[in-house]
XYZ file of C-alpha atoms in Angstrom:
761
model
C 0.000 0.000 0.000
C 1.225 3.473 -0.804
C 0.210 6.959 0.239
C 0.732 10.370 -1.262
C 2.522 12.778 1.052
C 1.924 15.686 -1.283
C 1.074 18.747 0.839
C -2.306 20.407 0.566
C -0.716 23.821 0.959
C 2.827 25.202 1.130
C 1.624 28.537 2.475
C 3.522 29.930 5.424
C 2.285 32.162 8.227
C 1.319 35.792 7.956
C 1.725 38.275 10.803
C -1.656 37.383 12.282
C -0.716 33.689 12.386
C 2.547 34.457 14.160
C 0.693 36.593 16.700
C -1.885 33.860 17.325
C 0.919 31.309 17.761
C 2.569 33.513 20.394
C -0.760 33.795 22.204
C -1.206 30.011 22.009
C 2.259 29.378 23.447
C 1.533 31.788 26.267
C -1.724 30.002 27.031
C -0.009 26.579 27.127
C 2.622 27.842 29.552
C 0.030 29.464 31.815
C -2.000 26.245 31.728
C 0.956 24.453 33.318
C 1.583 22.043 30.454
C 5.379 22.257 30.679
C 7.319 20.605 33.478
C 9.985 22.462 35.423
C 13.710 21.959 34.878
C 13.904 20.320 38.294
C 11.247 17.729 37.454
C 12.881 17.066 34.096
C 16.202 16.391 35.792
C 14.445 14.140 38.312
C 13.036 12.016 35.496
C 16.510 11.567 34.056
C 17.803 10.405 37.443
C 14.968 7.900 37.830
C 15.575 6.482 34.365
C 19.266 6.156 35.210
C 18.488 4.194 38.372
C 16.015 1.961 36.552
C 18.565 1.305 33.825
C 21.039 0.082 36.455
C 18.413 -2.215 38.005
C 17.574 -3.957 34.705
C 21.247 -4.357 33.795
C 21.980 -5.999 37.161
C 18.893 -8.189 36.708
C 20.135 -9.553 33.366
C 23.645 -10.158 34.750
C 22.138 -12.051 37.700
C 20.109 -14.311 35.411
C 23.126 -14.873 33.149
C 25.218 -15.999 36.103
C 22.472 -18.260 37.487
C 22.149 -20.060 34.160
C 25.784 -21.106 34.065
C 27.133 -18.851 31.364
C 30.841 -18.037 31.348
C 32.298 -15.158 33.334
C 32.883 -13.295 30.073
C 29.208 -13.690 29.159
C 28.193 -12.437 32.583
C 30.444 -9.418 32.134
C 29.054 -8.701 28.644
C 25.426 -9.364 29.620
C 23.373 -6.263 29.035
C 19.884 -4.759 28.853
C 19.052 -1.473 27.143
C 16.330 0.920 28.275
C 14.400 2.941 25.671
C 11.658 5.509 26.103
C 8.655 6.079 23.879
C 5.283 7.793 23.996
C 4.932 11.409 25.086
C 8.334 11.440 26.804
C 10.160 10.323 23.654
C 8.130 12.716 21.495
C 8.935 15.598 23.842
C 5.339 16.518 24.722
C 5.054 15.169 28.268
C 3.764 17.402 31.015
C 4.131 17.553 34.799
C 3.303 14.233 36.443
C 3.040 12.349 33.150
C 3.897 8.664 32.894
C 7.209 7.652 31.367
C 6.743 4.847 28.847
C 9.843 2.663 28.866
C 10.980 -0.472 27.070
C 13.633 -2.853 28.342
C 15.340 -4.868 25.588
C 17.117 -7.998 26.830
C 18.898 -11.046 25.388
C 17.181 -14.104 23.952
C 17.573 -16.256 27.073
C 15.731 -13.798 29.348
C 11.993 -14.293 28.863
C 8.947 -12.237 29.719
C 6.700 -14.738 31.482
C 9.022 -15.788 34.314
C 12.126 -13.610 34.256
C 10.346 -10.279 33.736
C 7.009 -10.723 35.492
C 8.354 -12.820 38.378
C 12.083 -12.255 38.953
C 12.247 -8.567 38.026
C 8.874 -7.999 39.678
C 10.250 -9.348 42.958
C 13.358 -7.180 42.650
C 11.228 -4.067 42.146
C 8.883 -5.077 44.982
C 11.884 -5.160 47.344
C 13.121 -1.760 46.169
C 12.154 0.880 48.701
C 11.706 3.627 46.112
C 9.177 1.568 44.135
C 5.474 1.840 45.023
C 2.128 0.844 43.497
C 3.688 -2.055 41.599
C 1.110 -3.622 39.288
C 1.968 -6.307 36.706
C -0.402 -6.668 33.750
C 0.877 -9.764 31.931
C -2.326 -10.469 29.994
C -2.610 -7.026 28.398
C -2.463 -6.647 24.630
C 0.986 -5.186 25.275
C 2.199 -6.805 28.531
C 3.316 -4.124 30.965
C 4.498 -3.579 34.527
C 3.222 -0.361 36.100
C 4.772 1.269 39.159
C 6.015 4.507 40.650
C 9.719 5.106 41.129
C 10.488 8.030 43.445
C 6.893 9.135 42.822
C 7.273 9.152 39.017
C 4.900 6.839 37.156
C 6.608 4.242 34.983
C 5.088 1.878 32.416
C 7.753 -0.759 31.750
C 7.593 -3.160 28.779
C 9.994 -5.955 27.950
C 11.247 -7.356 24.632
C 13.584 -10.304 24.259
C 15.477 -10.085 20.940
C 17.391 -12.811 19.119
C 20.786 -11.772 20.457
C 22.934 -13.343 23.156
C 24.465 -9.968 23.923
C 22.466 -6.756 23.472
C 24.773 -3.924 22.315
C 24.440 -0.611 24.106
C 23.992 1.186 20.762
C 21.216 -1.125 19.541
C 19.116 0.518 16.810
C 15.624 -0.894 17.203
C 14.415 0.975 14.127
C 16.200 -1.680 12.046
C 13.929 -4.522 11.012
C 16.604 -7.054 11.933
C 15.496 -6.759 15.575
C 12.209 -8.396 14.555
C 13.796 -11.694 13.520
C 12.604 -14.775 15.412
C 10.376 -13.038 17.973
C 6.688 -13.437 18.829
C 3.892 -10.951 18.154
C 3.699 -9.756 21.776
C 7.374 -8.787 21.526
C 6.722 -7.053 18.206
C 3.979 -4.993 19.845
C 6.313 -4.118 22.701
C 8.980 -2.928 20.277
C 6.472 -1.094 18.115
C 5.993 1.801 20.564
C 9.612 2.903 20.289
C 9.791 2.220 16.569
C 6.637 4.263 15.913
C 7.819 7.233 18.007
C 11.140 7.363 16.162
C 9.406 7.088 12.790
C 6.972 9.907 13.607
C 9.844 12.252 14.400
C 11.471 11.319 11.085
C 8.325 11.934 9.040
C 7.180 15.341 10.341
C 8.604 18.379 8.501
C 9.175 20.511 11.613
C 9.595 18.778 14.971
C 9.106 21.853 17.157
C 5.877 22.876 15.428
C 4.696 19.288 15.681
C 5.420 19.189 19.410
C 3.630 22.446 20.194
C 0.587 21.441 18.154
C 0.450 17.984 19.719
C 0.790 19.380 23.235
C -2.081 21.756 22.495
C -4.382 19.086 21.058
C -3.696 16.581 23.830
C -4.721 19.226 26.343
C -7.820 19.992 24.273
C -8.756 16.299 24.084
C -8.502 15.928 27.850
C -10.649 18.998 28.422
C -13.276 17.716 26.002
C -13.273 14.190 27.454
C -11.961 12.326 24.388
C -8.468 11.398 25.575
C -8.557 7.762 26.627
C -7.608 4.758 24.557
C -8.895 2.326 27.165
C -12.476 3.635 27.033
C -12.668 3.764 23.241
C -11.375 7.229 22.426
C -7.830 8.138 21.334
C -4.639 7.840 23.356
C -1.299 9.587 23.053
C 0.023 7.747 20.003
C -3.288 8.214 18.146
C -3.262 11.970 18.641
C 0.417 12.083 17.665
C -0.293 10.307 14.373
C -3.225 12.590 13.528
C -1.185 15.719 14.262
C 1.768 14.363 12.283
C -0.498 13.844 9.270
C -1.713 17.439 9.418
C 1.907 18.611 9.691
C 2.644 16.716 6.483
C -0.310 18.336 4.722
C 0.777 21.846 5.815
C 4.587 21.643 6.139
C 5.178 25.398 6.461
C 2.344 26.144 8.883
C 2.966 27.351 12.435
C 1.141 25.831 15.459
C -1.843 28.196 15.410
C -2.432 27.319 11.755
C -1.892 23.610 12.368
C -4.459 23.523 15.184
C -7.052 25.163 12.947
C -6.225 22.878 10.006
C -6.397 19.838 12.276
C -10.063 20.459 13.055
C -10.822 21.477 9.481
C -9.356 18.254 8.102
C -10.763 15.779 10.602
C -14.201 17.359 10.750
C -14.487 16.333 7.111
C -12.468 13.141 7.103
C -14.501 10.237 5.770
C -13.968 7.404 8.181
C -13.218 4.498 7.972
C -10.691 5.617 5.381
C -7.302 5.310 7.091
C -4.892 7.980 8.244
C -1.398 6.957 7.143
C 1.903 8.828 7.391
C 3.640 6.620 4.846
C 3.107 3.601 2.665
C 2.108 0.295 4.238
C 4.762 -2.140 3.112
C 4.780 -5.906 3.264
C 8.004 -7.501 4.497
C 9.259 -11.062 4.275
C 9.145 -11.548 8.061
C 5.521 -12.599 7.806
C 3.958 -10.475 10.549
C 0.359 -9.434 9.820
C -0.122 -5.838 8.755
C -3.325 -3.826 8.647
C -5.075 -4.677 5.390
C -8.889 -4.814 5.245
C -8.726 -6.481 1.825
C -7.105 -9.558 3.341
C -8.136 -9.432 6.996
C -11.897 -9.426 7.623
C -11.378 -8.192 11.180
C -9.703 -5.033 9.878
C -12.899 -4.187 8.011
C -14.696 -3.703 11.317
C -12.411 -0.864 12.416
C -14.231 2.458 12.530
C -11.377 4.972 12.750
C -8.167 3.442 11.370
C -5.024 5.368 12.339
C -2.121 3.336 11.007
C 1.298 3.169 12.651
C 4.183 4.035 10.283
C 6.648 1.311 11.387
C 6.555 -2.286 10.202
C 4.421 -4.193 10.931
C 1.886 -1.419 10.373
C -1.101 -1.725 12.720
C -4.291 0.151 13.468
C -3.514 2.030 16.665
C -7.167 2.961 17.256
C -8.938 -0.401 17.118
C -10.697 0.429 20.411
C -12.883 3.088 18.785
C -16.572 2.167 18.527
C -19.408 3.754 16.576
C -20.504 5.607 19.708
C -17.083 7.021 20.585
C -16.426 7.952 16.948
C -19.673 9.923 16.929
C -18.603 11.771 20.079
C -15.177 12.605 18.648
C -16.622 13.919 15.386
C -18.932 16.178 17.380
C -15.946 17.471 19.323
C -13.961 18.033 16.113
C -16.861 20.148 14.883
C -16.798 22.129 18.119
C -13.052 22.729 17.721
C -13.478 23.729 14.083
C -16.168 26.256 14.945
C -14.064 27.885 17.680
C -10.947 28.011 15.489
C -12.933 29.770 12.779
C -14.009 32.353 15.341
C -10.417 32.745 16.553
C -9.249 33.393 12.986
C -11.950 36.047 12.663
C -10.890 37.600 16.005
C -14.264 36.703 17.486
C -12.840 34.369 20.152
C -9.622 33.681 22.052
C -7.740 30.455 22.736
C -9.324 29.786 26.171
C -12.674 29.287 24.410
C -11.238 26.278 22.581
C -10.302 24.606 25.846
C -13.579 24.996 27.695
C -14.352 21.737 29.482
C -17.131 19.605 28.060
C -20.266 19.733 30.215
C -20.814 15.995 30.179
C -23.429 15.951 32.928
C -25.575 18.464 31.055
C -25.299 16.741 27.677
C -27.651 13.791 28.224
C -30.885 12.996 30.004
C -29.889 9.446 30.893
C -26.696 7.904 32.218
C -25.261 4.645 33.422
C -23.385 4.929 36.693
C -20.727 2.293 37.377
C -19.739 2.206 41.058
C -16.527 0.370 41.978
C -16.041 -0.574 45.618
C -13.198 -2.254 47.528
C -12.024 -2.761 51.094
C -9.045 -0.378 50.898
C -7.255 1.943 48.502
C -4.803 -0.690 47.271
C -7.579 -3.153 46.432
C -9.527 -0.329 44.770
C -6.550 0.561 42.575
C -6.282 -3.014 41.304
C -10.041 -3.572 41.001
C -10.608 -0.222 39.297
C -7.857 -0.909 36.767
C -9.534 -4.170 35.817
C -13.045 -2.707 35.564
C -11.891 0.366 33.633
C -10.112 -1.821 31.091
C -13.443 -3.603 30.453
C -15.765 -0.581 30.292
C -15.281 -0.406 26.551
C -16.813 -3.866 26.323
C -19.977 -2.588 28.008
C -20.277 0.082 25.333
C -19.834 -2.503 22.581
C -22.322 -4.914 24.162
C -24.996 -2.207 24.447
C -24.476 -1.234 20.814
C -24.705 -4.907 19.834
C -27.761 -5.826 21.886
C -29.742 -2.759 20.807
C -28.702 -3.175 17.158
C -26.990 0.194 17.219
C -30.141 2.036 18.280
C -28.751 2.969 21.694
C -25.376 4.651 21.873
C -23.069 5.143 24.841
C -20.728 7.992 25.617
C -18.255 6.698 28.227
C -16.694 9.542 30.175
C -13.022 8.728 30.862
C -12.840 10.355 34.301
C -13.507 8.798 37.664
C -15.298 10.335 40.628
C -15.217 9.416 44.298
C -17.929 9.779 46.919
C -16.226 11.220 50.038
C -19.170 10.229 52.229
C -18.559 6.501 51.748
C -16.616 4.666 54.418
C -15.145 2.136 51.975
C -12.823 2.812 49.060
C -14.984 3.913 46.129
C -14.956 5.451 42.682
C -17.517 5.786 39.907
C -17.561 6.087 36.134
C -20.436 7.419 34.047
C -21.764 6.785 30.557
C -24.163 9.052 28.695
C -27.001 7.298 26.856
C -28.568 8.604 23.675
C -30.709 7.282 20.871
C -28.950 6.853 17.542
C -30.825 9.367 15.433
C -29.593 7.671 12.267
C -31.502 4.463 13.001
C -35.265 4.207 12.723
C -36.886 3.359 16.047
C -40.514 2.454 16.507
C -42.614 4.716 18.666
C -42.541 3.605 22.276
C -39.707 1.148 21.718
C -37.800 0.284 24.880
C -34.336 -1.146 25.416
C -33.939 -3.946 27.919
C -30.244 -4.072 28.814
C -30.489 -6.235 31.920
C -29.019 -9.183 30.063
C -26.278 -6.947 28.687
C -25.343 -5.756 32.157
C -25.412 -9.314 33.500
C -23.036 -10.410 30.754
C -20.749 -7.490 31.578
C -20.835 -8.426 35.270
C -19.946 -12.009 34.421
C -16.917 -10.810 32.454
C -15.841 -8.545 35.300
C -16.160 -11.370 37.830
C -13.571 -13.389 35.918
C -10.888 -11.223 37.550
C -8.297 -13.716 38.756
C -7.153 -11.499 41.659
C -10.655 -10.917 43.047
C -10.835 -10.365 46.812
C -13.765 -10.116 49.217
C -15.047 -6.560 49.283
C -14.482 -5.968 45.575
C -17.955 -5.079 44.328
C -19.491 -3.451 41.285
C -22.830 -1.651 40.902
C -24.335 -0.515 37.601
C -27.372 1.752 37.733
C -29.406 3.905 35.403
C -29.704 7.517 36.570
C -31.360 10.514 35.027
C -29.647 13.855 34.727
C -31.392 15.316 37.753
C -30.253 12.305 39.819
C -26.536 12.676 39.111
C -24.777 12.649 42.515
C -23.486 15.984 43.758
C -19.916 14.759 44.251
C -19.253 14.751 40.502
C -19.491 18.551 40.377
C -16.425 20.633 41.288
C -18.309 22.722 43.845
C -19.896 19.632 45.391
C -23.333 20.618 44.136
C -25.073 21.142 40.814
C -25.180 24.698 39.643
C -28.707 25.863 38.848
C -29.380 25.990 35.159
C -30.054 29.529 33.895
C -33.720 30.328 33.559
C -34.865 31.062 30.033
C -37.967 33.024 29.147
C -40.439 30.791 27.358
C -43.744 31.664 25.793
C -47.016 30.163 26.947
C -47.136 27.978 23.832
C -43.559 26.728 24.404
C -44.369 25.885 28.011
C -47.479 24.049 26.875
C -45.437 22.069 24.325
C -42.872 21.251 27.006
C -45.536 20.000 29.394
C -47.089 17.893 26.640
C -43.718 16.389 25.880
C -42.856 15.599 29.487
C -46.191 13.899 29.975
C -46.073 12.085 26.670
C -43.731 9.804 24.800
C -40.583 11.858 25.061
C -39.692 12.343 28.719
C -41.881 9.985 30.703
C -43.701 10.741 33.896
C -42.974 13.864 35.901
C -41.018 13.504 39.100
C -44.132 13.765 41.160
C -45.544 10.642 39.533
C -42.451 8.538 40.107
C -41.352 7.306 43.509
C -37.894 6.099 44.426
C -37.816 2.503 45.473
C -36.326 2.007 48.939
C -37.155 -1.649 49.474
C -33.746 -3.161 50.259
C -35.221 -6.634 50.511
C -36.025 -6.564 46.806
C -39.704 -7.413 47.163
C -41.942 -7.443 44.131
C -43.628 -4.288 42.932
C -47.118 -4.311 41.667
C -46.213 -1.570 39.210
C -42.473 -1.972 38.707
C -42.073 0.483 35.872
C -43.840 3.337 37.601
C -42.329 2.867 41.035
C -38.695 2.194 40.170
C -36.878 5.411 39.487
C -33.363 4.109 39.790
C -32.046 0.662 40.455
C -28.530 -0.682 40.751
C -26.972 -3.872 39.596
C -24.693 -5.049 42.368
C -22.317 -7.672 41.105
C -21.441 -10.596 43.271
C -18.711 -13.120 42.878
C -19.812 -15.909 40.512
C -20.410 -18.368 43.317
C -23.053 -16.020 44.803
C -24.657 -14.876 41.562
C -28.356 -15.261 40.972
C -30.245 -14.270 37.833
C -32.893 -11.604 37.744
C -36.415 -12.314 36.605
C -38.374 -10.717 33.843
C -41.223 -8.313 34.353
C -44.694 -9.545 33.675
C -45.538 -6.382 31.788
C -43.600 -4.920 28.874
C -44.024 -1.463 30.400
C -44.544 0.174 27.041
C -46.509 3.025 28.549
C -43.677 4.156 30.789
C -41.112 6.401 29.137
C -38.242 6.118 31.542
C -36.099 3.205 32.450
C -33.906 1.532 34.953
C -31.386 -1.237 35.033
C -32.757 -3.813 37.386
C -30.722 -4.959 40.352
C -29.534 -8.460 40.950
C -29.071 -8.980 44.674
C -27.070 -11.805 46.160
C -29.968 -13.108 48.224
C -33.059 -12.372 46.167
C -34.327 -12.092 42.651
C -36.847 -9.337 42.294
C -38.600 -8.291 39.127
C -37.981 -4.763 38.063
C -37.856 -2.885 34.863
C -34.662 -3.020 32.904
C -36.013 -1.161 29.933
C -34.533 2.016 28.605
C -37.142 3.640 26.452
C -36.964 5.489 23.220
C -37.527 8.626 25.229
C -34.799 7.884 27.639
C -32.208 7.931 24.928
C -33.291 10.677 22.584
C -32.125 13.585 24.733
C -30.236 15.249 21.945
C -32.584 14.326 19.100
C -33.260 17.816 17.924
C -29.651 18.860 18.382
C -28.395 15.818 16.522
C -31.000 16.284 13.839
C -29.735 19.792 13.342
C -26.318 18.333 12.709
C -27.797 16.473 9.762
C -26.653 19.428 7.739
C -23.126 18.086 8.096
C -21.990 21.564 8.931
C -23.414 22.999 5.714
C -25.879 25.506 7.007
C -25.703 28.965 5.535
C -24.807 32.228 7.126
C -28.379 33.285 6.484
C -29.311 31.139 9.432
C -28.429 33.981 11.748
C -31.126 36.127 10.230
C -34.731 36.555 11.269
C -36.382 33.170 11.428
C -39.781 34.794 10.991
C -38.878 35.390 7.349
C -39.613 31.802 6.409
C -40.547 30.710 2.917
C -44.179 30.620 3.896
C -45.656 33.715 2.317
C -49.381 33.958 2.273
C -49.890 31.978 5.447
C -52.698 32.887 7.741
C -53.034 32.562 11.522
C -55.874 30.141 10.995
C -53.741 27.798 8.976
C -50.969 27.880 11.603
C -53.335 26.517 14.205
C -54.387 23.589 12.065
C -51.584 21.143 12.752
C -53.401 17.926 13.572
C -54.260 17.069 10.001
C -50.837 17.491 8.479
C -49.050 14.393 7.126
C -45.813 13.178 8.676
C -43.427 13.887 5.798
C -44.158 17.604 5.554
C -41.442 20.068 4.602
C -40.788 23.719 5.284
C -38.059 26.198 4.315
C -36.861 28.430 7.155
C -34.468 30.972 5.716
C -32.515 28.644 3.421
C -32.836 25.578 5.609
C -35.247 22.777 4.748
C -37.105 21.189 7.647
C -39.226 18.075 7.516
C -40.896 15.699 9.916
C -43.918 14.925 12.039
C -45.152 18.080 13.766
C -47.510 16.257 16.091
C -44.628 14.371 17.673
C -42.127 17.232 17.535
C -39.900 15.083 15.308
C -38.438 17.639 12.941
C -35.214 17.305 10.956
C -33.601 20.328 9.317
C -31.005 19.875 6.582
C -29.072 22.093 4.213
C -30.756 23.766 1.234
C -31.970 21.631 -1.654
C -33.195 22.905 -4.988
C -35.855 20.347 -5.754
C -38.094 20.986 -2.771
C -40.805 23.664 -2.948
C -43.222 23.102 -0.062
C -46.749 24.350 -0.225
C -47.960 27.290 1.804
C -50.236 25.086 3.909
C -47.447 22.714 4.868
C -45.119 25.593 5.636
C -47.437 27.302 8.015
C -48.096 24.181 10.050
C -44.456 23.236 10.343
C -43.260 26.738 10.974
C -43.621 26.834 14.758
C -41.758 23.582 15.428
C -39.229 24.045 12.638
C -38.147 27.471 13.845
C -37.077 26.018 17.162
C -35.012 23.344 15.447
C -33.446 25.847 13.063
C -32.545 28.136 15.953
C -30.699 25.235 17.543
C -29.105 24.420 14.195
C -27.816 27.955 13.790
C -26.294 27.904 17.271
C -25.067 24.323 17.143
C -21.538 23.005 17.080
C -21.674 22.436 13.336
C -19.684 24.496 10.893
C -20.575 28.059 10.251
C -21.872 27.983 6.685
C -20.753 29.766 3.553
C -19.371 32.765 5.390
C -17.468 34.878 2.826
C -14.771 35.691 5.395
C -14.172 32.032 6.154
C -14.022 31.152 2.471
C -11.551 33.973 1.965
C -9.347 32.510 4.699
C -9.583 29.081 3.133
C -8.591 30.412 -0.272
C -5.719 32.465 1.128
C -3.997 29.866 3.279
C -4.866 26.747 1.309
C -4.829 27.889 -2.282
C -6.160 25.230 -4.574
C -6.731 22.747 -1.789
C -7.393 19.175 -2.764
C -8.699 16.168 -0.957
C -7.408 12.635 -0.765
C -8.949 9.768 -2.626
C -7.949 6.179 -1.956
C -8.222 3.705 -4.773
C -6.797 0.424 -5.899
C -3.607 0.690 -7.922
C -1.427 -2.197 -9.008
C -0.550 -4.536 -6.183
C -1.507 -2.194 -3.392
C -3.846 0.549 -2.314
C -2.863 4.067 -3.278
C -3.914 7.073 -1.233
C -3.794 9.683 -3.952
C -5.986 11.173 -6.649
C -6.209 14.615 -5.088
C -9.057 16.098 -7.048
C -11.534 18.309 -5.206
C -11.309 21.707 -3.588
C -11.549 21.644 0.188
C -13.626 24.321 1.830
C -13.987 24.692 5.588
C -17.715 23.979 5.473
C -18.061 20.851 3.379
C -20.312 18.107 4.664
C -19.162 14.595 5.419
C -20.010 12.048 2.742
C -21.841 9.102 4.229
C -20.350 5.640 4.106
C -22.147 2.642 2.719
C -24.886 1.460 5.023
C -23.340 -1.986 5.255
C -20.398 -0.550 7.167
C -20.657 0.563 10.781
C -19.030 3.938 10.103
C -21.012 7.005 11.144
C -21.283 10.643 10.365
C -21.124 13.363 12.963
C -24.548 12.415 14.225
C -24.254 8.701 13.622
C -26.797 8.811 10.823
C -27.065 7.513 7.289
C -28.229 10.383 5.117
C -27.639 11.871 1.691
C -24.516 13.941 1.299
C -25.058 17.675 1.539
C -22.043 18.596 -0.581
C -19.730 16.452 -2.616
C -16.285 17.577 -1.504
C -14.832 15.741 1.464
C -11.538 14.437 2.767
C -10.200 10.935 2.852
C -11.337 8.087 0.681
C -13.472 7.541 -2.360
C -16.792 9.245 -2.859
C -18.425 5.844 -2.875
C -17.762 4.828 0.719
C -15.177 2.275 1.792
C -11.747 2.621 0.249
C -11.333 -1.129 0.251
């Protein structure tokens, strides 16, 4: 496979770009993203001490195995760094990713995870030692003098490891297993990235900025299905290749512009994917069916090339695309001097974004047990997301939040994770449809209970909570800030009350009572009386299955995950309704424009394309058919007015709605359009933005991947890239999603990454 590294633009910075870069650098320093000289020197000392420990360890094993005195003297291990430390973008308190390379006769299973583990356990300066031998990349985690270390091991086919070993050479891959290849790949990828970027310092500043942004927006976590350090590094490196003369402020803006429009699952590659004679599998969806299931391929540049982002799911991809759109919108405002850099780094208000959440409580006897138990549960949370997507056929999507929270009022060691729940607006759902995820949660609990180091006191609880029930300890002030009051008209208040008492938001709080029966007795009306229920996992030997409800509970529009208690099986509702997961329906529907809405959207919404309408016709809404359409400004809205299900998309030329239809849709459509105009989508055909695009990008082209010869070529740059192009949908057979997770017609043809027809393979 080959890729074209032809830049999209060779334009350099103008004075305004240089000024914005200086302001960005100042912001990063004030945000505390750079470590002090003292801490940097401390890291070097710790690495020096660790290097001495591993060298002595190898010499000890060499002597014990009867090798000659000369072999013992020559015995050696070499310590390499990779990740953020090797790339030069680590911050205060960051982990140091390290790799120990040893000789062929020192293995990982016994010598590394047992002998070296015991040596480290007896070292006074080492704390929080945690071996993870069954990880995809086996690792030993610990703190050395308070500095977090992730230590990997690779045994190469050499009796003596030279001190100047170059692991970028493919000869180090001879006669080793795939786990060792993965261990070596971190260092090899980091070195290759630094070779492939045109300007290392600009790359580092941009990457440091975007890692901080990702953490603030809640999308920095490989383990929960988002992107980790190497993923962000590869994306930033690709943008640096596309704009080799750009400074950091330009690169940040271009990053969001490019990846807002990137057509996943077309891969991001820094260089050609080459097949070698060593026989290790490389990422190739034409040959490997499993590779075709990857949603956001970001390919490592060192052989064997792998997808570094295989953890990404349809739900987490949707969340990241939404955040890319947010970043793109703010960067456009910064370039127009309408916003400053702090606006880009505003934290994501996760607990205001959804109406329904899953709360995962992790409990242990003490802090040490909690650290081990939490690490295991957190590494499996991604599986819960995948299982929910699978069991609801993609109709229910999860947004796992990668931060933990602790309840200070609990006597035992405790932490909690949260997942936002939303309906996939791109999938048709029958009215009143509910989602029963009790079986899904039970399966997840069973997987969690397979933990081989389980101890008494290690417990897990999964519960469904609504936004108003989110515990106060998750908020920085210890309490929820009151939401600002907005003036609403009498008609809007009436619509809201109708919605809350109808199919969309379930029963009001006054009609629902919290269940306090700890004995788990049966409820005569389980769906109406259970407001929140927890699933408390027990060790497999104590587990007992829950029972089904006798009623399908279709009339109740809220849900709970039913508990499974160690001593009783009580029926309760485990259904999450259509209502419970369509919190952001209107907002997501507004994103159906793919960021293509026009600047006219900021005008007066009363000037709709509904001339000649009369007040009498506006009141007659009950008789209007479902698939009605209306033009508000230049935005086309359609849907079922009676159920408030209105979708607004970008302008089309072949739709001329009648006056009668317009007037009946107008009231509901205006609300949706107002949200669309103020949404996180792109800003429309703003002449100023187009002028910026033309100035700094020239004749900008997009990438097209097609078959060529014996490989896949990422070339065929053929279409002009504007900052407001929509995202072309992928074929429905693939699980890829657009910004709102929907399958819909393309709004505009130009887009980045891949063929116009869908999959590049």
